[in-house]
Amino acid sequence: MAAASMMPIFSQNVSSNSDLVPEWSRQEVSTGTTIMAVEYDGGVVVGADSRTTTGAYIANRVTDKLTRIHDRIYCCRSGSAADTQAIAEVVSYQLGFHSIELDEPPLVETAAHLFRASCYRYREELMAGILVAGWDRRKGGQVYCVPIGGMLVRQPVSVGGSGSSYIYGFMDSNYKPGLSKDQCLDLTTKALTLAMERDGSSGGVVRLATISEDGVERRVILGDQLPKFSTH
Amino acid sequence: MATLAVRRAPLGGFSFENCKRNSILESEANKVGFSVPTARKTGTTICGVVFKDGIVLGADTRATEGMVVADKNCSKIHYISPNIYCCGAGTAADTEMTTQIISSNLELHALSTGRQPRVATANRMLKQMLFRYQGYIGAALVLGGVDCNGPHLYSIYPHGSTDKLPYVTMGSGSLAAMAVFEDRYKTGMEEEEAKQLVRDAIAAGIFNDLGSGSNIDLCVITKGNVDYIRPHDEANKKGVRTGDYRYKRGTTAVLSKVVNPLDLELLEETVQTMDTS
């Protein structure tokens, strides 16, 4: 049966009793990931790796986990790919509608609250850890963290995903308030590279985006251009 | 995820209680020695590439029921709209019905908008349906087509996540096919080169994966034209027997012959006419 089934048997991503759920429905596509967002004066820098896995197979090695929600608001997705894509599309729709009603660019805080509303209401069914980041006229660059369970908290810098555990030490020692845009980009690149080195579920390329009043500037750093660290 | 669950009124949306019940029944049945009928699966190799002028989709043609080949020549490339086709892996019924439902809805949508349907629209419809069913519809799809914005290729997973990529593979033979793609894919290939690449990727799946086999079907979609090539390559033709066990009359000599006529009485004769009109 195993050879003829659609996908080889992998370890499950979602925690559930093995008898109660059919085998193939447990093999979910996961963005086992590293994501990061940093505020600076005038905007935010968001970054992510590019690996999506189904068990031990990399389903997409060039994923774009930095999803546009609105012109100046992006979200970083981690957790189940299906859940986060669905939530992001719902929130994009809601925010787009809201923005047309207001006839004004929406606030990052609004986007974050919309994410939290979905993530908290369906917290039992979803597995989604999201960073909402962007720029608006009222409060400038902002980063909001909506982890699994549906909490909402604003932080000047935030990391998420399975690879984030490896870089808390790096972040605590290297982040200071008042960094410039280029320092933020450099910090993000280094942090993501370190996480990708150590976390099996993170890898590929580093995707970066800078969001400010002037717009969104996207960048990709390919494998050979990543910074090199000294343990090898 | 595993928190203390207090019985609360269902929030609306689907209840999957019966799926849990079915699993319990299945394990009970297995304990007594019965087995639940296995679903027919297309344990499969499907793939797609974007080339210079459009999309090439490819699929094998084996459908399995457990370890038995149920259909040696099934068609896994499904029609969605004149400019969009979709390959399906997973449970055969699920892929068939899902693509038919979306094809029907897309035709109505196209009539309503007055425009040729876009691949992104088909992708949205498919992913929203599969997400709604939380992965219980076992359909893993490769969706490709050419619309007003150019050629597009998507892979769609049973839980409802999608990836938009220049080359994708799905199914049990996907790793073998992806190995071929990762080695030889280039952007802006010509049609013949792309067809050869897809053919080779499916062949890799057919010969190295037990769940894939038989022939290779291709579908080449370009702006304004679709070539549904079925089969493109009969990679597994049934062999022809070289000898025969029949012997000529007289090979064995007849020594003696006894004939006993049977006296049978005709009891009843009934005639049932068949309506062949």
Coordinates of C-alpha atoms in Angstrom, one line a residue:
Chain A
M1 CA 0.0 0.0 0.0
A2 CA 2.8 2.3 0.9
A3 CA 4.4 2.2 -2.6
A4 CA 1.1 2.8 -4.4
S5 CA 0.0 5.7 -2.2
M6 CA 0.3 9.3 -3.4
M7 CA 3.2 10.3 -1.2
P8 CA 5.8 8.3 0.7
I9 CA 5.2 8.0 4.5
F10 CA 6.7 11.0 6.3
S11 CA 6.6 12.0 9.9
Q12 CA 3.5 14.1 10.7
N13 CA 3.6 17.8 11.0
V14 CA 0.2 18.3 12.8
S15 CA -0.1 16.6 16.2
S16 CA -3.2 14.3 16.0
N17 CA -4.0 10.7 17.1
S18 CA -2.8 8.3 14.5
D19 CA -5.9 6.1 14.5
L20 CA -8.5 8.8 14.1
V21 CA -7.3 10.5 10.9
P22 CA -6.5 8.9 7.5
E23 CA -2.9 8.6 6.7
W24 CA -2.6 10.8 3.6
S25 CA -4.5 13.7 5.2
R26 CA -1.8 14.1 7.8
Q27 CA 1.0 14.8 5.4
E28 CA 0.7 18.5 5.2
V29 CA 2.7 21.0 3.4
S30 CA 4.6 23.1 5.9
T31 CA 6.6 26.3 5.7
G32 CA 8.9 25.1 8.4
T33 CA 10.6 28.3 8.3
T34 CA 12.6 31.3 9.5
I35 CA 11.0 34.7 9.2
M36 CA 12.0 38.0 10.6
A37 CA 10.8 41.6 10.7
V38 CA 12.6 44.7 12.0
E39 CA 11.4 48.3 12.4
Y40 CA 13.6 51.3 11.6
D41 CA 12.9 55.0 11.5
G42 CA 10.8 55.4 8.4
G43 CA 9.8 51.8 7.6
V44 CA 10.4 48.1 8.2
V45 CA 12.6 45.4 6.8
V46 CA 11.1 41.9 6.4
G47 CA 12.9 38.7 5.5
A48 CA 12.3 35.0 5.1
D49 CA 13.9 31.9 3.8
S50 CA 12.4 30.1 0.8
R51 CA 11.9 26.4 1.8
T52 CA 8.5 24.6 1.9
T53 CA 8.5 21.0 3.0
T54 CA 6.2 18.0 2.9
G55 CA 7.9 15.8 5.5
A56 CA 11.5 15.4 4.4
Y57 CA 10.9 16.4 0.7
I58 CA 11.3 20.1 -0.3
A59 CA 8.1 20.8 -2.2
N60 CA 9.2 24.3 -3.2
R61 CA 12.8 25.6 -2.8
V62 CA 12.1 29.1 -4.0
T63 CA 8.9 30.0 -2.0
D64 CA 8.0 33.6 -1.5
K65 CA 6.8 33.8 2.2
L66 CA 6.6 37.5 2.1
T67 CA 3.1 38.0 1.0
R68 CA 1.6 41.3 0.0
I69 CA -1.5 42.2 1.9
H70 CA -1.7 45.8 0.8
D71 CA 0.5 48.4 -0.9
R72 CA 2.5 49.1 2.2
I73 CA 1.7 46.1 4.3
Y74 CA 3.3 42.6 4.0
C75 CA 3.0 39.5 6.1
C76 CA 5.6 36.8 6.8
R77 CA 4.1 33.3 6.8
S78 CA 5.1 30.3 8.9
G79 CA 3.4 27.0 9.8
S80 CA 1.0 25.2 7.5
A81 CA 1.2 26.5 3.9
A82 CA -2.5 25.9 3.2
D83 CA -3.6 27.7 6.4
T84 CA -1.4 30.7 6.0
Q85 CA -2.2 31.1 2.3
A86 CA -5.9 30.9 3.0
I87 CA -5.7 33.4 5.9
A88 CA -3.5 35.8 4.0
E89 CA -6.0 35.8 1.1
V90 CA -9.0 36.4 3.3
V91 CA -7.2 39.3 5.1
S92 CA -6.1 40.8 1.8
Y93 CA -9.7 40.8 0.7
Q94 CA -11.0 42.2 3.9
L95 CA -8.3 44.9 4.1
G96 CA -8.7 45.9 0.4
F97 CA -12.5 46.3 1.0
H98 CA -11.9 48.3 4.2
S99 CA -9.4 50.6 2.4
I100 CA -11.8 51.3 -0.4
E101 CA -14.5 52.2 2.2
L102 CA -12.1 54.5 4.0
D103 CA -10.7 55.9 0.8
E104 CA -7.4 55.9 2.5
P105 CA -4.4 53.5 2.9
P106 CA -5.1 51.1 5.7
L107 CA -3.2 51.0 9.0
V108 CA -0.8 48.2 9.8
E109 CA -2.6 47.8 13.1
T110 CA -5.8 47.1 11.3
A111 CA -4.2 44.4 9.2
A112 CA -2.7 42.8 12.3
H113 CA -6.0 42.8 14.1
L114 CA -7.7 41.2 11.1
F115 CA -5.0 38.4 11.2
R116 CA -5.5 38.0 14.9
A117 CA -9.3 37.8 14.5
S118 CA -9.0 34.8 12.1
C119 CA -6.1 33.1 13.9
Y120 CA -7.8 33.3 17.3
R121 CA -11.3 32.3 16.3
Y122 CA -10.1 29.2 14.5
R123 CA -7.1 28.6 16.7
E124 CA -8.0 24.9 17.2
E125 CA -8.1 24.2 13.5
L126 CA -5.2 26.3 12.3
M127 CA -1.4 26.1 12.5
A128 CA -0.2 29.6 11.5
G129 CA 2.5 31.9 12.9
I130 CA 2.4 35.2 11.1
L131 CA 4.4 38.5 11.3
V132 CA 2.6 41.5 10.0
A133 CA 4.8 44.4 9.1
G134 CA 4.4 47.6 7.1
W135 CA 4.3 51.4 7.0
D136 CA 1.5 53.8 7.5
R137 CA 1.2 57.5 8.0
R138 CA 0.0 57.4 11.6
K139 CA 2.7 55.4 13.3
G140 CA 5.4 54.8 10.6
G141 CA 7.1 51.4 10.4
Q142 CA 5.5 48.8 12.6
V143 CA 5.9 45.1 13.3
Y144 CA 3.1 43.0 14.8
C145 CA 3.6 39.4 15.9
V146 CA 0.6 37.0 15.6
P147 CA 1.9 33.6 16.7
I148 CA 0.1 30.2 16.9
G149 CA -2.9 30.6 19.2
G150 CA -3.8 34.1 18.1
M151 CA -1.9 36.5 20.3
L152 CA -1.2 40.0 19.0
V153 CA 1.7 42.0 20.2
R154 CA 3.6 44.9 18.7
Q155 CA 7.4 44.5 18.8
P156 CA 10.3 46.5 17.4
V157 CA 11.9 43.3 16.1
S158 CA 10.4 39.8 15.8
V159 CA 11.5 36.4 14.5
G160 CA 9.3 33.4 13.9
G161 CA 9.2 29.9 12.5
S162 CA 11.1 26.7 13.3
G163 CA 14.5 28.3 12.7
S164 CA 13.9 31.2 15.0
S165 CA 14.9 29.2 18.0
Y166 CA 18.4 29.2 16.8
I167 CA 18.8 32.9 16.5
Y168 CA 17.3 34.3 19.7
G169 CA 20.8 34.6 21.1
F170 CA 22.1 36.4 18.0
M171 CA 19.1 38.8 18.0
D172 CA 19.4 39.6 21.7
S173 CA 23.1 40.4 21.4
N174 CA 23.0 42.2 18.0
Y175 CA 19.8 44.2 17.9
K176 CA 19.8 47.7 19.3
P177 CA 17.1 50.3 18.9
G178 CA 17.8 53.1 16.4
L179 CA 19.4 51.0 13.6
S180 CA 19.4 52.4 10.0
K181 CA 17.8 50.8 7.1
D182 CA 21.0 49.2 5.8
Q183 CA 21.9 48.0 9.3
C184 CA 18.5 46.4 9.5
L185 CA 19.0 44.7 6.1
D186 CA 22.4 43.4 7.2
L187 CA 21.1 42.2 10.5
T188 CA 18.2 40.4 8.9
T189 CA 20.5 38.7 6.2
K190 CA 22.9 37.5 8.9
A191 CA 20.2 36.2 11.2
L192 CA 18.4 34.3 8.4
T193 CA 21.6 32.9 7.1
L194 CA 22.5 31.6 10.6
A195 CA 19.1 30.1 11.1
M196 CA 19.2 28.4 7.6
E197 CA 22.5 26.9 8.4
R198 CA 21.2 25.2 11.5
D199 CA 17.6 24.5 10.9
G200 CA 16.8 21.6 8.5
S201 CA 13.4 23.0 7.6
S202 CA 14.8 26.4 6.5
G203 CA 16.9 27.0 3.5
G204 CA 17.1 28.1 -0.1
V205 CA 17.5 31.8 -0.7
V206 CA 17.0 34.8 1.5
R207 CA 14.1 37.0 0.4
L208 CA 14.1 40.6 1.7
A209 CA 11.7 43.5 1.4
T210 CA 12.0 47.0 2.6
I211 CA 8.7 48.9 3.2
S212 CA 8.6 52.6 3.6
E213 CA 6.6 55.6 2.5
D214 CA 8.3 55.5 -0.9
G215 CA 7.1 52.0 -1.6
V216 CA 8.4 48.4 -1.4
E217 CA 11.8 47.3 -2.5
R218 CA 12.3 43.6 -2.9
R219 CA 15.6 41.7 -3.0
V220 CA 16.7 38.1 -3.3
I221 CA 20.1 36.9 -1.9
L222 CA 21.0 33.6 -3.6
G223 CA 22.8 30.8 -1.9
D224 CA 26.3 31.6 -3.0
Q225 CA 26.0 35.3 -2.0
L226 CA 25.0 34.6 1.6
P227 CA 27.4 35.8 4.3
K228 CA 29.8 33.1 5.4
F229 CA 30.4 32.3 9.1
S230 CA 33.5 30.8 10.6
T231 CA 32.5 27.3 12.0
H232 CA 33.4 25.6 8.7
Chain B
M1 CA -2.9 22.3 19.3
A2 CA -4.0 19.6 21.8
T3 CA -5.9 21.6 24.4
L4 CA -8.7 20.6 26.7
A5 CA -11.7 20.5 24.3
V6 CA -15.0 21.5 26.0
R7 CA -18.0 20.5 24.0
R8 CA -19.0 23.7 22.3
A9 CA -21.7 24.4 19.7
P10 CA -20.2 24.0 16.2
L11 CA -19.1 27.4 14.9
G12 CA -20.5 26.6 11.5
G13 CA -18.5 25.2 8.6
F14 CA -17.9 21.5 8.1
S15 CA -18.1 18.9 10.8
F16 CA -15.6 16.1 10.2
E17 CA -17.0 13.9 13.0
N18 CA -17.9 11.2 10.6
C19 CA -14.3 10.9 9.3
K20 CA -13.2 10.1 12.8
R21 CA -16.0 7.5 13.1
N22 CA -15.0 6.0 9.8
S23 CA -11.4 5.6 10.9
I24 CA -12.5 3.9 14.1
L25 CA -14.8 1.6 12.2
E26 CA -12.0 0.8 9.8
S27 CA -9.6 -0.2 12.6
E28 CA -12.4 -2.3 14.3
A29 CA -13.0 -4.1 11.0
N30 CA -9.3 -4.8 10.5
K31 CA -9.2 -6.4 14.0
V32 CA -11.9 -8.9 13.0
G33 CA -10.2 -9.6 9.7
F34 CA -12.3 -7.6 7.3
S35 CA -10.8 -4.9 5.2
V36 CA -12.4 -1.7 3.9
P37 CA -12.5 -1.5 0.1
T38 CA -9.5 0.5 -1.0
A39 CA -10.1 3.6 -3.0
R40 CA -8.7 3.6 -6.6
K41 CA -5.7 5.9 -6.6
T42 CA -3.7 7.4 -9.3
G43 CA -0.4 6.7 -7.5
T44 CA 1.2 8.7 -10.2
T45 CA 3.7 10.8 -11.9
I46 CA 2.5 14.1 -13.2
C47 CA 4.5 17.2 -14.1
G48 CA 4.4 20.5 -16.0
V49 CA 6.9 23.0 -17.5
V50 CA 6.7 26.5 -18.8
F51 CA 8.5 26.9 -22.1
K52 CA 8.9 29.8 -24.5
D53 CA 5.4 29.8 -26.0
G54 CA 3.4 28.1 -23.3
I55 CA 3.0 25.1 -21.1
V56 CA 3.7 21.3 -21.5
L57 CA 1.8 19.0 -19.1
G58 CA 2.7 15.3 -18.8
A59 CA 1.2 12.3 -17.0
D60 CA 1.6 8.5 -16.8
T61 CA -1.5 6.4 -17.3
R62 CA -1.6 3.8 -14.4
A63 CA -4.5 3.8 -11.9
T64 CA -4.0 1.4 -8.9
E65 CA -6.3 -0.1 -6.3
G66 CA -4.0 -1.1 -3.5
M67 CA -1.2 -3.2 -5.2
V68 CA -3.3 -4.1 -8.3
V69 CA -3.4 -2.0 -11.5
A70 CA -7.0 -1.1 -11.9
D71 CA -6.6 0.8 -15.2
K72 CA -3.7 0.5 -17.5
N73 CA -4.6 3.5 -19.7
C74 CA -6.5 6.1 -17.7
S75 CA -6.4 9.7 -18.6
K76 CA -5.0 12.0 -15.9
I77 CA -4.9 15.2 -17.8
H78 CA -8.3 16.8 -17.3
Y79 CA -10.0 19.6 -19.2
I80 CA -10.7 22.7 -17.2
S81 CA -11.3 25.2 -20.0
P82 CA -10.2 25.5 -23.7
N83 CA -6.9 27.2 -22.6
I84 CA -6.4 25.5 -19.2
Y85 CA -5.7 21.8 -18.4
C86 CA -5.1 20.1 -15.0
C87 CA -3.2 16.9 -14.2
G88 CA -4.4 15.0 -11.1
A89 CA -2.7 12.7 -8.6
G90 CA -4.1 11.1 -5.5
T91 CA -7.6 9.6 -5.2
A92 CA -8.9 9.2 -8.8
A93 CA -12.5 10.0 -7.9
D94 CA -11.4 13.2 -6.1
T95 CA -9.3 14.5 -8.9
E96 CA -11.9 13.7 -11.5
M97 CA -14.8 15.3 -9.7
T98 CA -12.9 18.3 -8.4
T99 CA -11.7 19.2 -11.9
Q100 CA -15.1 18.7 -13.3
I101 CA -16.7 20.9 -10.7
I102 CA -14.2 23.7 -11.2
S103 CA -14.4 23.4 -15.0
S104 CA -18.2 23.8 -14.8
N105 CA -18.0 26.8 -12.5
L106 CA -15.2 28.4 -14.6
E107 CA -17.3 28.1 -17.7
L108 CA -20.2 29.9 -16.0
H109 CA -17.8 32.5 -14.6
A110 CA -16.4 33.1 -18.1
L111 CA -19.8 33.6 -19.5
S112 CA -20.6 36.0 -16.7
T113 CA -17.4 38.1 -17.2
G114 CA -17.4 37.7 -21.0
R115 CA -13.7 37.0 -21.0
Q116 CA -11.4 34.0 -21.5
P117 CA -10.8 32.4 -18.0
R118 CA -7.5 33.0 -16.4
V119 CA -5.3 30.3 -14.8
A120 CA -5.1 32.3 -11.5
T121 CA -8.9 32.1 -11.3
A122 CA -8.9 28.3 -11.7
N123 CA -6.1 28.2 -9.1
R124 CA -8.1 30.2 -6.6
M125 CA -11.3 28.2 -7.1
L126 CA -9.4 24.9 -6.6
K127 CA -7.4 26.0 -3.5
Q128 CA -10.5 27.4 -1.8
M129 CA -12.4 24.2 -2.4
L130 CA -9.6 22.0 -1.2
F131 CA -9.0 24.1 1.9
R132 CA -12.7 24.0 2.8
Y133 CA -12.4 20.2 2.9
Q134 CA -9.3 20.4 5.1
G135 CA -7.3 17.8 3.1
Y136 CA -10.0 15.1 3.1
I137 CA -10.3 15.5 -0.7
G138 CA -7.2 13.7 -1.8
A139 CA -6.4 15.7 -4.9
A140 CA -2.9 16.8 -5.7
L141 CA -3.0 18.8 -9.0
V142 CA -0.7 20.4 -11.5
L143 CA -2.7 23.2 -13.2
G144 CA -1.4 24.8 -16.3
G145 CA -2.7 27.1 -19.0
V146 CA -2.1 30.1 -21.2
D147 CA -4.2 33.2 -20.8
C148 CA -4.1 37.0 -21.6
N149 CA -1.2 37.4 -19.1
G150 CA 0.9 34.6 -20.6
P151 CA 1.6 31.0 -19.6
H152 CA 1.1 30.0 -15.9
L153 CA 1.8 26.8 -14.0
Y154 CA 0.6 25.9 -10.4
S155 CA 1.0 23.0 -8.1
I156 CA -2.0 22.5 -5.8
Y157 CA -1.8 20.3 -2.7
P158 CA -4.7 18.5 -1.0
H159 CA -4.8 20.8 2.0
G160 CA -5.2 23.8 -0.3
S161 CA -1.7 25.3 -0.6
T162 CA -0.5 26.3 -4.0
D163 CA 2.9 27.2 -5.5
K164 CA 3.4 29.1 -8.7
L165 CA 6.6 27.8 -10.4
P166 CA 8.3 27.3 -13.8
Y167 CA 8.4 23.5 -13.3
V168 CA 6.5 21.2 -11.0
T169 CA 6.0 17.5 -10.3
M170 CA 3.4 15.7 -8.2
G171 CA 2.5 12.2 -7.2
S172 CA 4.4 9.2 -5.9
G173 CA 6.9 9.4 -8.8
S174 CA 7.4 13.1 -8.3
L175 CA 10.9 12.8 -6.8
A176 CA 12.1 10.8 -9.9
A177 CA 10.6 13.4 -12.3
M178 CA 11.9 16.3 -10.3
A179 CA 15.4 14.9 -10.5
V180 CA 15.2 15.0 -14.3
F181 CA 13.8 18.6 -14.2
E182 CA 16.4 19.9 -11.8
D183 CA 19.1 18.5 -14.1
R184 CA 17.8 19.7 -17.5
Y185 CA 15.3 22.5 -17.1
K186 CA 16.2 25.9 -18.8
T187 CA 14.1 29.0 -19.1
G188 CA 12.8 29.7 -22.6
M189 CA 13.0 26.2 -24.1
E190 CA 11.6 25.4 -27.5
E191 CA 8.5 23.3 -27.8
E192 CA 10.3 20.1 -28.9
E193 CA 12.9 20.4 -26.2
A194 CA 10.2 20.9 -23.6
K195 CA 8.2 17.9 -24.8
Q196 CA 11.2 15.7 -24.7
L197 CA 12.0 17.0 -21.1
V198 CA 8.5 16.2 -19.9
R199 CA 8.5 12.8 -21.6
D200 CA 11.8 12.0 -19.9
A201 CA 10.6 13.1 -16.5
I202 CA 7.5 11.0 -16.7
A203 CA 9.5 8.1 -18.0
A204 CA 11.7 8.4 -14.9
G205 CA 8.6 8.2 -12.8
I206 CA 7.2 5.2 -14.7
F207 CA 10.4 3.1 -14.5
N208 CA 11.5 4.0 -11.0
D209 CA 8.2 4.2 -9.1
L210 CA 5.9 1.2 -8.6
G211 CA 2.8 3.4 -8.5
S212 CA 3.3 4.8 -12.0
G213 CA 3.4 3.0 -15.3
S214 CA 2.1 2.3 -18.8
N215 CA 2.1 5.2 -21.3
I216 CA 3.0 8.9 -21.3
D217 CA 0.3 11.4 -22.1
L218 CA 1.3 15.0 -23.0
C219 CA -0.7 18.2 -23.3
V220 CA 0.9 21.2 -25.0
I221 CA -0.9 24.5 -24.4
T222 CA 0.0 27.6 -26.4
K223 CA -1.8 30.8 -27.1
G224 CA -4.8 29.8 -29.1
N225 CA -3.9 26.1 -29.5
V226 CA -3.9 22.9 -27.5
D227 CA -2.3 19.6 -28.5
Y228 CA -3.7 16.8 -26.4
I229 CA -1.3 14.0 -27.3
R230 CA -2.6 10.7 -25.9
P231 CA -0.5 8.6 -26.0
H232 CA 2.7 10.5 -26.8
D233 CA 4.9 7.6 -26.0
E234 CA 3.8 4.0 -25.4
A235 CA 6.7 3.2 -23.1
N236 CA 5.3 -0.1 -21.9
K237 CA 3.8 -2.0 -24.8
K238 CA 2.5 -5.5 -24.0
G239 CA 4.9 -8.1 -25.3
V240 CA 4.1 -10.4 -28.2
R241 CA 4.3 -14.2 -27.5
T242 CA 7.0 -15.8 -29.6
G243 CA 5.5 -19.4 -29.4
D244 CA 2.1 -21.1 -29.1
Y245 CA 0.9 -24.1 -27.1
R246 CA -1.7 -25.2 -29.6
Y247 CA -1.0 -28.5 -31.3
K248 CA -2.3 -29.7 -34.8
R249 CA -5.0 -32.3 -35.0
G250 CA -3.2 -35.6 -35.4
T251 CA -0.2 -34.8 -33.2
T252 CA -1.7 -37.3 -30.8
A253 CA -2.7 -40.6 -32.5
V254 CA -6.3 -41.8 -31.9
L255 CA -6.4 -45.5 -31.0
S256 CA -10.2 -46.1 -30.6
K257 CA -13.4 -44.1 -30.7
V258 CA -16.8 -44.7 -29.0
V259 CA -19.9 -42.5 -29.6
N260 CA -22.8 -42.6 -27.2
P261 CA -25.9 -40.6 -28.4
L262 CA -27.9 -39.1 -25.5
D263 CA -31.7 -39.3 -25.6
L264 CA -32.9 -35.9 -24.4
E265 CA -36.5 -34.8 -24.2
L266 CA -37.4 -31.2 -24.9
L267 CA -39.4 -30.0 -21.8
E268 CA -39.8 -26.3 -22.2
E269 CA -38.9 -23.6 -24.8
T270 CA -39.1 -19.9 -24.0
V271 CA -38.2 -17.1 -26.2
Q272 CA -37.2 -13.7 -24.8
T273 CA -36.9 -11.0 -27.4
M274 CA -34.4 -8.2 -26.9
D275 CA -35.5 -4.7 -27.6
T276 CA -32.8 -3.5 -30.0
S277 CA -34.6 -0.4 -31.2

